[in-house]
CSV table of C-alpha atoms (C1' of nucleotides) in Angstrom, one decimal:
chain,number,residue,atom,x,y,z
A,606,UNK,CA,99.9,75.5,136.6
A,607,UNK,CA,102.5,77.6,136.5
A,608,UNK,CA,103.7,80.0,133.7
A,609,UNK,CA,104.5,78.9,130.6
A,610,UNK,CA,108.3,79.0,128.6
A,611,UNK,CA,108.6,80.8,125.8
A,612,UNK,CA,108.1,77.8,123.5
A,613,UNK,CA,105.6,76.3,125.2
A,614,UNK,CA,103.7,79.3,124.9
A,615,UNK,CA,104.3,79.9,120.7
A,616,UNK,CA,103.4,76.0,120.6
A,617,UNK,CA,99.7,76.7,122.6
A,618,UNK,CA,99.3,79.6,120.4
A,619,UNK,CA,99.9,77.8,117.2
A,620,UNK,CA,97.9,74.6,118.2
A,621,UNK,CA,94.8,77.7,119.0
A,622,UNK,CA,95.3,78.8,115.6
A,623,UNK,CA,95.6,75.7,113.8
A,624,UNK,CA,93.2,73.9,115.7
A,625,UNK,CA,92.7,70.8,115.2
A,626,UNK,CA,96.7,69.8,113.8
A,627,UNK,CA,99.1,67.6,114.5
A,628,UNK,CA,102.6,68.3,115.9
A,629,UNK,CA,104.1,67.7,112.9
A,630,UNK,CA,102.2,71.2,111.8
A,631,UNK,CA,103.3,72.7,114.9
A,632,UNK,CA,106.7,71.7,114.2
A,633,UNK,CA,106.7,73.1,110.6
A,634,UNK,CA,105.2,76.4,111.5
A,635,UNK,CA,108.0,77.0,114.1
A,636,UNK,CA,110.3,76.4,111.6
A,637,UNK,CA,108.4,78.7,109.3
A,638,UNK,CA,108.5,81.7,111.6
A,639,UNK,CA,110.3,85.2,110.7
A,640,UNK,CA,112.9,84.2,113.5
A,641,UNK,CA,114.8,81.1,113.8
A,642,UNK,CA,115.6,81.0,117.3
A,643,UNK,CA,113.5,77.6,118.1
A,644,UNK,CA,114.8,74.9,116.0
A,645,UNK,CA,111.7,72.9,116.7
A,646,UNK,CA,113.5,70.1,117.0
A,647,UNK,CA,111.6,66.8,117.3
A,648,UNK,CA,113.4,65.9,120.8
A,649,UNK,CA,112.0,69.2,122.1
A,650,UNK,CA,108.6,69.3,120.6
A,651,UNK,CA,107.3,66.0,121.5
A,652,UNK,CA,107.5,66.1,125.6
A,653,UNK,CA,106.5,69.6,125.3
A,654,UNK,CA,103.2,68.6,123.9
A,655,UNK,CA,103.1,65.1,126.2
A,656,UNK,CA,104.0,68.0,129.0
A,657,UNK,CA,101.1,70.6,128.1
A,658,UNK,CA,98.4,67.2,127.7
A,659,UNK,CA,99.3,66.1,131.0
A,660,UNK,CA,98.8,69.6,132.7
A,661,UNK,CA,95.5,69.5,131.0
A,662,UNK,CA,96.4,72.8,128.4
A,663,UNK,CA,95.5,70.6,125.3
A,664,UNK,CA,93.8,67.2,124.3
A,665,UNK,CA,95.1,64.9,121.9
A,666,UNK,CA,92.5,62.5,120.1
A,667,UNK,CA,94.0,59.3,117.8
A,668,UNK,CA,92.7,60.1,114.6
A,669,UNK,CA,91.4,56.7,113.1
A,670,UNK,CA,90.7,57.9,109.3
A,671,UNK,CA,94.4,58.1,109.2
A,672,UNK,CA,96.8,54.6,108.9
A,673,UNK,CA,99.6,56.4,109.8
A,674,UNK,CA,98.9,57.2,113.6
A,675,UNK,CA,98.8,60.4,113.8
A,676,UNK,CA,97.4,63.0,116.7
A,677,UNK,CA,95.3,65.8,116.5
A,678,UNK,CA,95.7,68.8,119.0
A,679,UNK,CA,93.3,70.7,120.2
A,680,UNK,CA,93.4,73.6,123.0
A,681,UNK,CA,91.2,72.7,126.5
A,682,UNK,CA,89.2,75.4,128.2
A,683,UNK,CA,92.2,75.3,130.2
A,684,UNK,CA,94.6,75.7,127.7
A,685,UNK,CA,93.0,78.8,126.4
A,686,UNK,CA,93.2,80.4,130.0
A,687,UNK,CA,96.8,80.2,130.1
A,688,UNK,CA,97.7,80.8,126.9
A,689,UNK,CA,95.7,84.2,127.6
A,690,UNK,CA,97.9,84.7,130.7
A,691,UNK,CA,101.3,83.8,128.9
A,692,UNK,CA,100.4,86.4,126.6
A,693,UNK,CA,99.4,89.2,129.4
A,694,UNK,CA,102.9,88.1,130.8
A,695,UNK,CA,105.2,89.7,128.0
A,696,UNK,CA,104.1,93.4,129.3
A,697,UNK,CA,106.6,93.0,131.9
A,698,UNK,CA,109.7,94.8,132.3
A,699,UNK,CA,112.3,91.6,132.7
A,700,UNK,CA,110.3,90.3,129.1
A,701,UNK,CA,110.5,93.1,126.8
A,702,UNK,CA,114.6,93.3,127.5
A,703,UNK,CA,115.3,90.2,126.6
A,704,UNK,CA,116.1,90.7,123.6
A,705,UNK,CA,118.9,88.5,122.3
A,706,UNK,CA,120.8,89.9,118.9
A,707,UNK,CA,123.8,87.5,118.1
A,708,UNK,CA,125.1,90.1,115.7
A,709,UNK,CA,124.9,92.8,118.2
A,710,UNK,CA,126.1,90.4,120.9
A,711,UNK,CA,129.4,90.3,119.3
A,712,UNK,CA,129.3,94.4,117.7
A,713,UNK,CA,130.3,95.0,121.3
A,714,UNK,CA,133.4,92.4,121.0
A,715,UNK,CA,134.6,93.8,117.7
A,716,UNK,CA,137.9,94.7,118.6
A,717,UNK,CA,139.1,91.3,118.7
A,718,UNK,CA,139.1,91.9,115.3
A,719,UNK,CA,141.7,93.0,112.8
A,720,UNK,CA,140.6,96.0,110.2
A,721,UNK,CA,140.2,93.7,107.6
A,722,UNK,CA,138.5,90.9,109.2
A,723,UNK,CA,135.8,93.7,110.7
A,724,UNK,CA,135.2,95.4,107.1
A,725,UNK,CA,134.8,91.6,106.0
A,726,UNK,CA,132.3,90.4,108.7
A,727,UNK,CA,130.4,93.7,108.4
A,728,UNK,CA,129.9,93.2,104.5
A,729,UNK,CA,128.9,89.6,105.2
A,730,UNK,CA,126.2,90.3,107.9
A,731,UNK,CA,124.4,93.3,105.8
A,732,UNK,CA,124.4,91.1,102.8
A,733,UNK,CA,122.6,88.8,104.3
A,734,UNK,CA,120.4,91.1,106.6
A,735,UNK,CA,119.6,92.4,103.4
A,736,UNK,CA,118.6,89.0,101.9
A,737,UNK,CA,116.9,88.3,105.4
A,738,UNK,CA,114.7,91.5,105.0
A,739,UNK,CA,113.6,90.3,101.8
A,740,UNK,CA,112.5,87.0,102.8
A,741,UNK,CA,110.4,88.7,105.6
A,742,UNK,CA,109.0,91.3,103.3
A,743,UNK,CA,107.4,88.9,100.9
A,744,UNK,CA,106.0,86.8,104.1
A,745,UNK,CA,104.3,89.7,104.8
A,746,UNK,CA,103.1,89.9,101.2
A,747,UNK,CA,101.8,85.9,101.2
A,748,UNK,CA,99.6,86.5,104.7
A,749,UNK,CA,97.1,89.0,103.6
A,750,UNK,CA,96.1,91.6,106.2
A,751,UNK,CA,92.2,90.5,106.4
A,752,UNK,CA,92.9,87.2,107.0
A,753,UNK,CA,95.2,86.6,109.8
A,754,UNK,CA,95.3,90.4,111.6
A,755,UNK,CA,98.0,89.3,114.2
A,756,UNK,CA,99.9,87.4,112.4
A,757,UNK,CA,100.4,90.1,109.6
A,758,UNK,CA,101.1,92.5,112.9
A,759,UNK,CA,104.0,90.5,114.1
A,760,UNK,CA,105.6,90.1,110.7
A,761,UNK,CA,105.2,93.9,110.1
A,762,UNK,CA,107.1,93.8,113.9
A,763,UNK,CA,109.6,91.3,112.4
A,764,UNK,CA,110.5,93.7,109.5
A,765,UNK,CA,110.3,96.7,111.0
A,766,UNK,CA,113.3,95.5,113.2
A,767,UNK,CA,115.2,93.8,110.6
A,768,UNK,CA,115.3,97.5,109.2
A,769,UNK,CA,116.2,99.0,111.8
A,770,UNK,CA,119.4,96.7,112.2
A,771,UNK,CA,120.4,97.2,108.7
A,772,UNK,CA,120.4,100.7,108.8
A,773,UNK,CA,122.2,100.4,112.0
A,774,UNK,CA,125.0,97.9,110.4
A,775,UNK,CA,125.6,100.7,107.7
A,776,UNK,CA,126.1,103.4,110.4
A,777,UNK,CA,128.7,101.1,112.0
A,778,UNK,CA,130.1,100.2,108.6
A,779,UNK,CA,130.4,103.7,107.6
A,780,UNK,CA,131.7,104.7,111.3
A,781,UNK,CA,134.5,102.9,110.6
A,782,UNK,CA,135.8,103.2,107.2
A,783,UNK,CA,135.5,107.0,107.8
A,784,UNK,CA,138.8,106.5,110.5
B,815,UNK,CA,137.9,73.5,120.3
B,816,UNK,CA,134.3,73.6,118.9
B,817,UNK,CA,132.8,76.9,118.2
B,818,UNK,CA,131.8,78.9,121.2
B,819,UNK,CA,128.2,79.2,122.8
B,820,UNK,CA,126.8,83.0,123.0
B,821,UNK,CA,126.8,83.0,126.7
B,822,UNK,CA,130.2,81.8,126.1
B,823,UNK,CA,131.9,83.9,123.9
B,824,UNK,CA,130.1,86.8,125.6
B,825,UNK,CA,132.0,86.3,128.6
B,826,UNK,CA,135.4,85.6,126.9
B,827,UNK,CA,134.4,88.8,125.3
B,828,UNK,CA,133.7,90.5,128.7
B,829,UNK,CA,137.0,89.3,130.0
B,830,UNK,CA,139.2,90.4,127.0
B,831,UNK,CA,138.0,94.0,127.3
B,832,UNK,CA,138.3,94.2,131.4
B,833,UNK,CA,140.9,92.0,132.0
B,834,UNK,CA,142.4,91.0,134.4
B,835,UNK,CA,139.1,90.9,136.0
B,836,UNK,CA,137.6,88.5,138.7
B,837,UNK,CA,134.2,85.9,137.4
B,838,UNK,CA,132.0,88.0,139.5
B,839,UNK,CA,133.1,91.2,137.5
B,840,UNK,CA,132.1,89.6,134.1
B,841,UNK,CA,128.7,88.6,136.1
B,842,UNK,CA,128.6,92.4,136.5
B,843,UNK,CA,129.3,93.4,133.2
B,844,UNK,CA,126.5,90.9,132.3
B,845,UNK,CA,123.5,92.4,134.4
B,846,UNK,CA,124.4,96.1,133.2
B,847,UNK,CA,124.1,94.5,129.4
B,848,UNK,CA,121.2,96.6,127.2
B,849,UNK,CA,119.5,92.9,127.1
B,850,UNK,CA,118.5,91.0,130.1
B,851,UNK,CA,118.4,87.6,127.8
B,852,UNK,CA,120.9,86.3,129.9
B,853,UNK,CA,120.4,86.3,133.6
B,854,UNK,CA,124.1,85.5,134.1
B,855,UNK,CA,123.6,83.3,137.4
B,856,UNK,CA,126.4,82.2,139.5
B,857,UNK,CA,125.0,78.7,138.2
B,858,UNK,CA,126.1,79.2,135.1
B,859,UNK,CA,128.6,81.5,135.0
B,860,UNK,CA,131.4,80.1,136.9
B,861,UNK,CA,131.0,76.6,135.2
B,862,UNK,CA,131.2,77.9,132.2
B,863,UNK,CA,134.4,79.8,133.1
B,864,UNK,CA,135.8,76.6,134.7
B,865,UNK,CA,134.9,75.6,131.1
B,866,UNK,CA,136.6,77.6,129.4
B,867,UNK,CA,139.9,77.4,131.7
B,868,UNK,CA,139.6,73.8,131.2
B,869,UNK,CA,140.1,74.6,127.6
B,870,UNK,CA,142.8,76.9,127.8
B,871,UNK,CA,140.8,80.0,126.8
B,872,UNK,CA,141.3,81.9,129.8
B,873,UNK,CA,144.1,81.6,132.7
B,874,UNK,CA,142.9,81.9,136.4
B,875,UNK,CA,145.5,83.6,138.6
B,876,UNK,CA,144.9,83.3,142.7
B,877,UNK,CA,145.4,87.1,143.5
B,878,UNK,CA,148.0,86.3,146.7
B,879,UNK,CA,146.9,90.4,147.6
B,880,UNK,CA,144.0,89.5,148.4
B,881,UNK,CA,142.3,87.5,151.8
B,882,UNK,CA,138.8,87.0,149.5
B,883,UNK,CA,140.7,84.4,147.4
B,884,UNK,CA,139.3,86.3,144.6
B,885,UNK,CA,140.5,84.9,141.0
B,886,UNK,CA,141.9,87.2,138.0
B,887,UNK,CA,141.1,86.3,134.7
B,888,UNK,CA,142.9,86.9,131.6
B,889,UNK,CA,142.5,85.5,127.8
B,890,UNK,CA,145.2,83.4,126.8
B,891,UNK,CA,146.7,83.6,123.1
B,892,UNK,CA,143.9,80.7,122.3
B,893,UNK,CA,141.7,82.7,123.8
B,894,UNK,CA,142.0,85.1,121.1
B,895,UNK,CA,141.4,83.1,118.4
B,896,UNK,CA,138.6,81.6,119.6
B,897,UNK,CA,136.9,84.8,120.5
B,898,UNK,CA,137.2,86.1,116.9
B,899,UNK,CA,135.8,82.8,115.5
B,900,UNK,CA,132.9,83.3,117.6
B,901,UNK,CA,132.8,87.0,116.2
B,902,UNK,CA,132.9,86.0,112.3
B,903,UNK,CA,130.5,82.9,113.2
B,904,UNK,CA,128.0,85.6,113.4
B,905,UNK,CA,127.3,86.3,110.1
B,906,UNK,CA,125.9,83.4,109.5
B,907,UNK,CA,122.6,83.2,108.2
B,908,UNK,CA,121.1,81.1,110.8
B,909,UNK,CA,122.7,83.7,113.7
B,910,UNK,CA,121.1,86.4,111.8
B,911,UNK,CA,117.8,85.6,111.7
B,912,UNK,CA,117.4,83.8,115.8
B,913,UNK,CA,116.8,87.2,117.3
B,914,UNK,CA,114.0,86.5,119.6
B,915,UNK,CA,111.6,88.9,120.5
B,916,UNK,CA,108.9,87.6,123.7
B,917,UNK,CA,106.8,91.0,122.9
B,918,UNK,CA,106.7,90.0,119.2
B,919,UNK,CA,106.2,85.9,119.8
B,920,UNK,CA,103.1,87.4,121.7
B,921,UNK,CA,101.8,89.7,119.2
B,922,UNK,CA,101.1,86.8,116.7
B,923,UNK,CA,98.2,85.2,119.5
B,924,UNK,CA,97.0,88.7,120.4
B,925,UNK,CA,93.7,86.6,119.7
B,926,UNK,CA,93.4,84.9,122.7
B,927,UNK,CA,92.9,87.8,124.6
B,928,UNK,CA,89.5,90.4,124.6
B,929,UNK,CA,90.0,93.6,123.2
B,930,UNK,CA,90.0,95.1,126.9
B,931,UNK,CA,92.8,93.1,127.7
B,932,UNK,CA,94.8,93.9,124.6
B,933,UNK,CA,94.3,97.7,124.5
B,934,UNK,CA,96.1,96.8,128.5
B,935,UNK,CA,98.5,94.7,127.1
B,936,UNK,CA,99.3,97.5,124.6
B,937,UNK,CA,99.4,100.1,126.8
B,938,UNK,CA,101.4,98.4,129.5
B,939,UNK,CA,104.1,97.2,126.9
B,940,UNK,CA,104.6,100.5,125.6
B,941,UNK,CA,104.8,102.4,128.5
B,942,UNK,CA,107.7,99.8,129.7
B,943,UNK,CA,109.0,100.0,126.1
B,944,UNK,CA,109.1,103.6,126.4
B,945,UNK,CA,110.7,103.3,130.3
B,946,UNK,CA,113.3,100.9,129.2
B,947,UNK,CA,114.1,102.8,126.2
B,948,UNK,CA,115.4,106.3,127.9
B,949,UNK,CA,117.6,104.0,130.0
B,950,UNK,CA,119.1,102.5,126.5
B,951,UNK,CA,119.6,106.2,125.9
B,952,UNK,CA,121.1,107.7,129.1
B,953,UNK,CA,123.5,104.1,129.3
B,954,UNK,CA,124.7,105.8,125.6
B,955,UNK,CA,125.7,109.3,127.3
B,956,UNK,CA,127.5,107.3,129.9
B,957,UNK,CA,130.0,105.9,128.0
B,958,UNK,CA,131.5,108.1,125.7
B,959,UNK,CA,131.8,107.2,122.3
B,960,UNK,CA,136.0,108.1,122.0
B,961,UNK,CA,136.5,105.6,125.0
B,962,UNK,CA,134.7,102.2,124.3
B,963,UNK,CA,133.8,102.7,120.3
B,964,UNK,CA,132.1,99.1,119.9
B,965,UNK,CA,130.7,99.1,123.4
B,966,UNK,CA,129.1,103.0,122.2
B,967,UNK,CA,128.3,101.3,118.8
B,968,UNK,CA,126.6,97.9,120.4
B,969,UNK,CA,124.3,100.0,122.5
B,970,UNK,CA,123.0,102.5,119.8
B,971,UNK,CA,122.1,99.2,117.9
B,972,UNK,CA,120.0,98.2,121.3
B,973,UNK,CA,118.7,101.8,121.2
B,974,UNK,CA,117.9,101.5,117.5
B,975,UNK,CA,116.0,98.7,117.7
B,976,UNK,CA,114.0,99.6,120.9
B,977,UNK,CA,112.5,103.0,119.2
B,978,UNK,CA,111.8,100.8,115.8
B,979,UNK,CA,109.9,98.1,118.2
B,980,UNK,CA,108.4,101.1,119.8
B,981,UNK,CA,107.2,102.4,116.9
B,982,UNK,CA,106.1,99.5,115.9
B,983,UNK,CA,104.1,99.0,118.9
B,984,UNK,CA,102.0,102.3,118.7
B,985,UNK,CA,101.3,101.4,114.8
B,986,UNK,CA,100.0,97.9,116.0
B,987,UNK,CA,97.9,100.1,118.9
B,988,UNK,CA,96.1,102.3,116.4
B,989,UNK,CA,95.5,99.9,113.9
B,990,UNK,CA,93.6,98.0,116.6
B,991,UNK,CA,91.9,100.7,117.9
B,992,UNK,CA,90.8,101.8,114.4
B,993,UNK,CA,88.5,98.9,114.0
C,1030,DC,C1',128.5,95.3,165.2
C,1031,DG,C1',125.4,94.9,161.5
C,1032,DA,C1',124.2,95.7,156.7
C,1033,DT,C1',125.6,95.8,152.2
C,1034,DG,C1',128.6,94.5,148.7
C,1035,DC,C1',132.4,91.5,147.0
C,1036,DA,C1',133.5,86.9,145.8
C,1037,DT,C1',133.1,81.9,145.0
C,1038,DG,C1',130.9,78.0,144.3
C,1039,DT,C1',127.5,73.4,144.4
C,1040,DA,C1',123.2,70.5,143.7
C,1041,DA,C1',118.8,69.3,141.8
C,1042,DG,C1',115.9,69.8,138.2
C,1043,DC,C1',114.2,71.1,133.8
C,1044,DT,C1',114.6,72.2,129.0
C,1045,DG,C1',116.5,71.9,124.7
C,1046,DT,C1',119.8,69.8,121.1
C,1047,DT,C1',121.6,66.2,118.3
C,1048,DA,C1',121.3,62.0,116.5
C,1049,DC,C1',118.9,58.0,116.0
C,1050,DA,C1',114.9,55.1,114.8
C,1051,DT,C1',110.7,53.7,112.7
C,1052,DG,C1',106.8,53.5,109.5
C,1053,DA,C1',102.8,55.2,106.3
C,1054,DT,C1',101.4,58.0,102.2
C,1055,DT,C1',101.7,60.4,98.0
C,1056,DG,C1',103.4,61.7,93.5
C,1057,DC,C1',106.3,60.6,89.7
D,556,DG,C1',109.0,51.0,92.7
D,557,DC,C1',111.3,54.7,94.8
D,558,DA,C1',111.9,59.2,96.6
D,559,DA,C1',110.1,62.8,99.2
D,560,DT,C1',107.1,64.1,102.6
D,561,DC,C1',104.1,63.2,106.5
D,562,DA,C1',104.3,61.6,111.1
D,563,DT,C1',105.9,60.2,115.7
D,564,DG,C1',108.9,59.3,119.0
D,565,DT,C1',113.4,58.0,122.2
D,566,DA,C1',118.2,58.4,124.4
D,567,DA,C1',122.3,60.7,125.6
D,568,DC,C1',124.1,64.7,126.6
D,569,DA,C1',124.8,69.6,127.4
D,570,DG,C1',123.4,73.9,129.3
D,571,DC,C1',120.9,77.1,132.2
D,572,DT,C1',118.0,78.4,136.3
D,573,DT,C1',116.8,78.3,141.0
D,574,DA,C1',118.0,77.9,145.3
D,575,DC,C1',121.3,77.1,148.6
D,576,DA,C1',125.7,77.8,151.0
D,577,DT,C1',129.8,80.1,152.6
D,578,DG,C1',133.0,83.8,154.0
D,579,DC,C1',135.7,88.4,153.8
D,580,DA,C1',135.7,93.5,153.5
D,581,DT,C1',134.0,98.0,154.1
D,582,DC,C1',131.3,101.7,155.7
D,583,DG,C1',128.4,103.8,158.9
DNA sequence: CGATGCATGTAAGCTGTTACATGATTGC
DNA sequence: GCAATCATGTAACAGCTTACATGCATCG
């Protein structure tokens, strides 16, 4: 089995966590997450999980208290082995640049902008950083420290971040009213 | 014309600032960029640029000077428009949050793996972290901030964020090795 | 004259998105 | 009884990656 894609791995780790759920779950906390990058879309969700049952990674057992048909997902010995290695896999160098920033994407393309249009877009984007931030800081609050360690880590990594763009959207914001 | 993809209107982007330029210049521009999200393979590059030719977003012009039969690109006045569509687009609330972080998807399952292997995953990620950082810094002294203003203000944002994932990182470290 | 860099592209395959489609359960 | 939510999936399409393939130019 080779390495696992970025969604495939956040599905195994969720399914670990979860354990036993159903993809519907799986589906719901994607969409749930700090960054909405994997739209968790049905089409994609599905034959990933047919995909990670046929490689072995995780077992699917019909659960007959329930009329309505539904699967629940557990991780294999297997499963647990690669999720380990996806994880040991983000140390390397080509992973932790890959960062993708839409707003920064296009900070660089500015200039195809008028004055008014950038002062515009600029207010816009902190506004809703701002309302972003929020809605990550009060995650945090709802997932208490003592009961789920990592996940409270990441969101703390989620915020941390989204402050460091806002204060970084101001500096460009003040950069260039100030010409 | 629908809105533009990111790889998309980083290229048109890439090509507005540099042009006239040849496709393999823009795949240039792409590799050098402060994230590697984008591998910017010939595979998908110069279809997309046949794409957006196709829809009269940029003009190809054979360069008679020269025996490669290298093409110049240019943005056309369509071009333009679309490029600062795809600039305002990004304020949107759903752009704003999908910033996708594989170090931070990771940190969330940190449970899969022993506490040997985390303090290595830990220690690995923040010694990249710290590698790839100064080379976010030096790529800021290179270009000047009085030539390229939005390139200079783009890559403090990448700089920006890598110290707050950094110091992220070192608080997640210590809060682990605490217990 | 050989290696490296410039320059352009194609083909197969995988993954993800959008939109569609269905049906059971629960709460009002 | 009806709406919202739970729950699962498929089909068509678009986009990106990997690997392959070619050829000119320049420098040592």
């Amino acid at each position: 089995m080779k390495i696992l894609s970025e969604l495939e791995g956040v599905c195994l780790g969720i399914i670990s966590k979860q354990q036993p759920c159903t993809a519907y779950k799986v589906r719901n906390d994607l969409k749930a997450a700090p960054s909405s990058h994997w739209q968790a879309s049905a089409g994609s969700v599905y034959p990933l999980l047919a995909r990670l049952e046929a490689a072995g990674l995780v077992a699917m057992s019909s659960d007959k208290c329930d009329g309505r048909g539904r699967k629940l997902l557990t991780v294999t010995p297997k499963g647990r082995k690669s999720l380990s290695k996806w994880v040991l896999a983000g140390a390397d160098e080509t992973l932790i640049s890959s960062v993708s920033d839409p707003v920064r994407s296009r900070t660089f393309f500015l200039d195809a902008l008028n004055a008014k249009q950038r002062r515009d877009f600029l207010d816009r984007t902190i506004s809703e950083l701002e309302r972003f931030l929020q809605a990550t800081e009060s995650r945090l609050e709802e997932v208490p420290e003592s009961e789920d360690l990592f996940g409270y880590l990441g969101s703390l990594g989620a915020m941390k971040v989204t402050e460091a763009r806002l204060d970084w959207l101001r500096v460009v914001r003040e950069r260039l009213t100030r010409t």
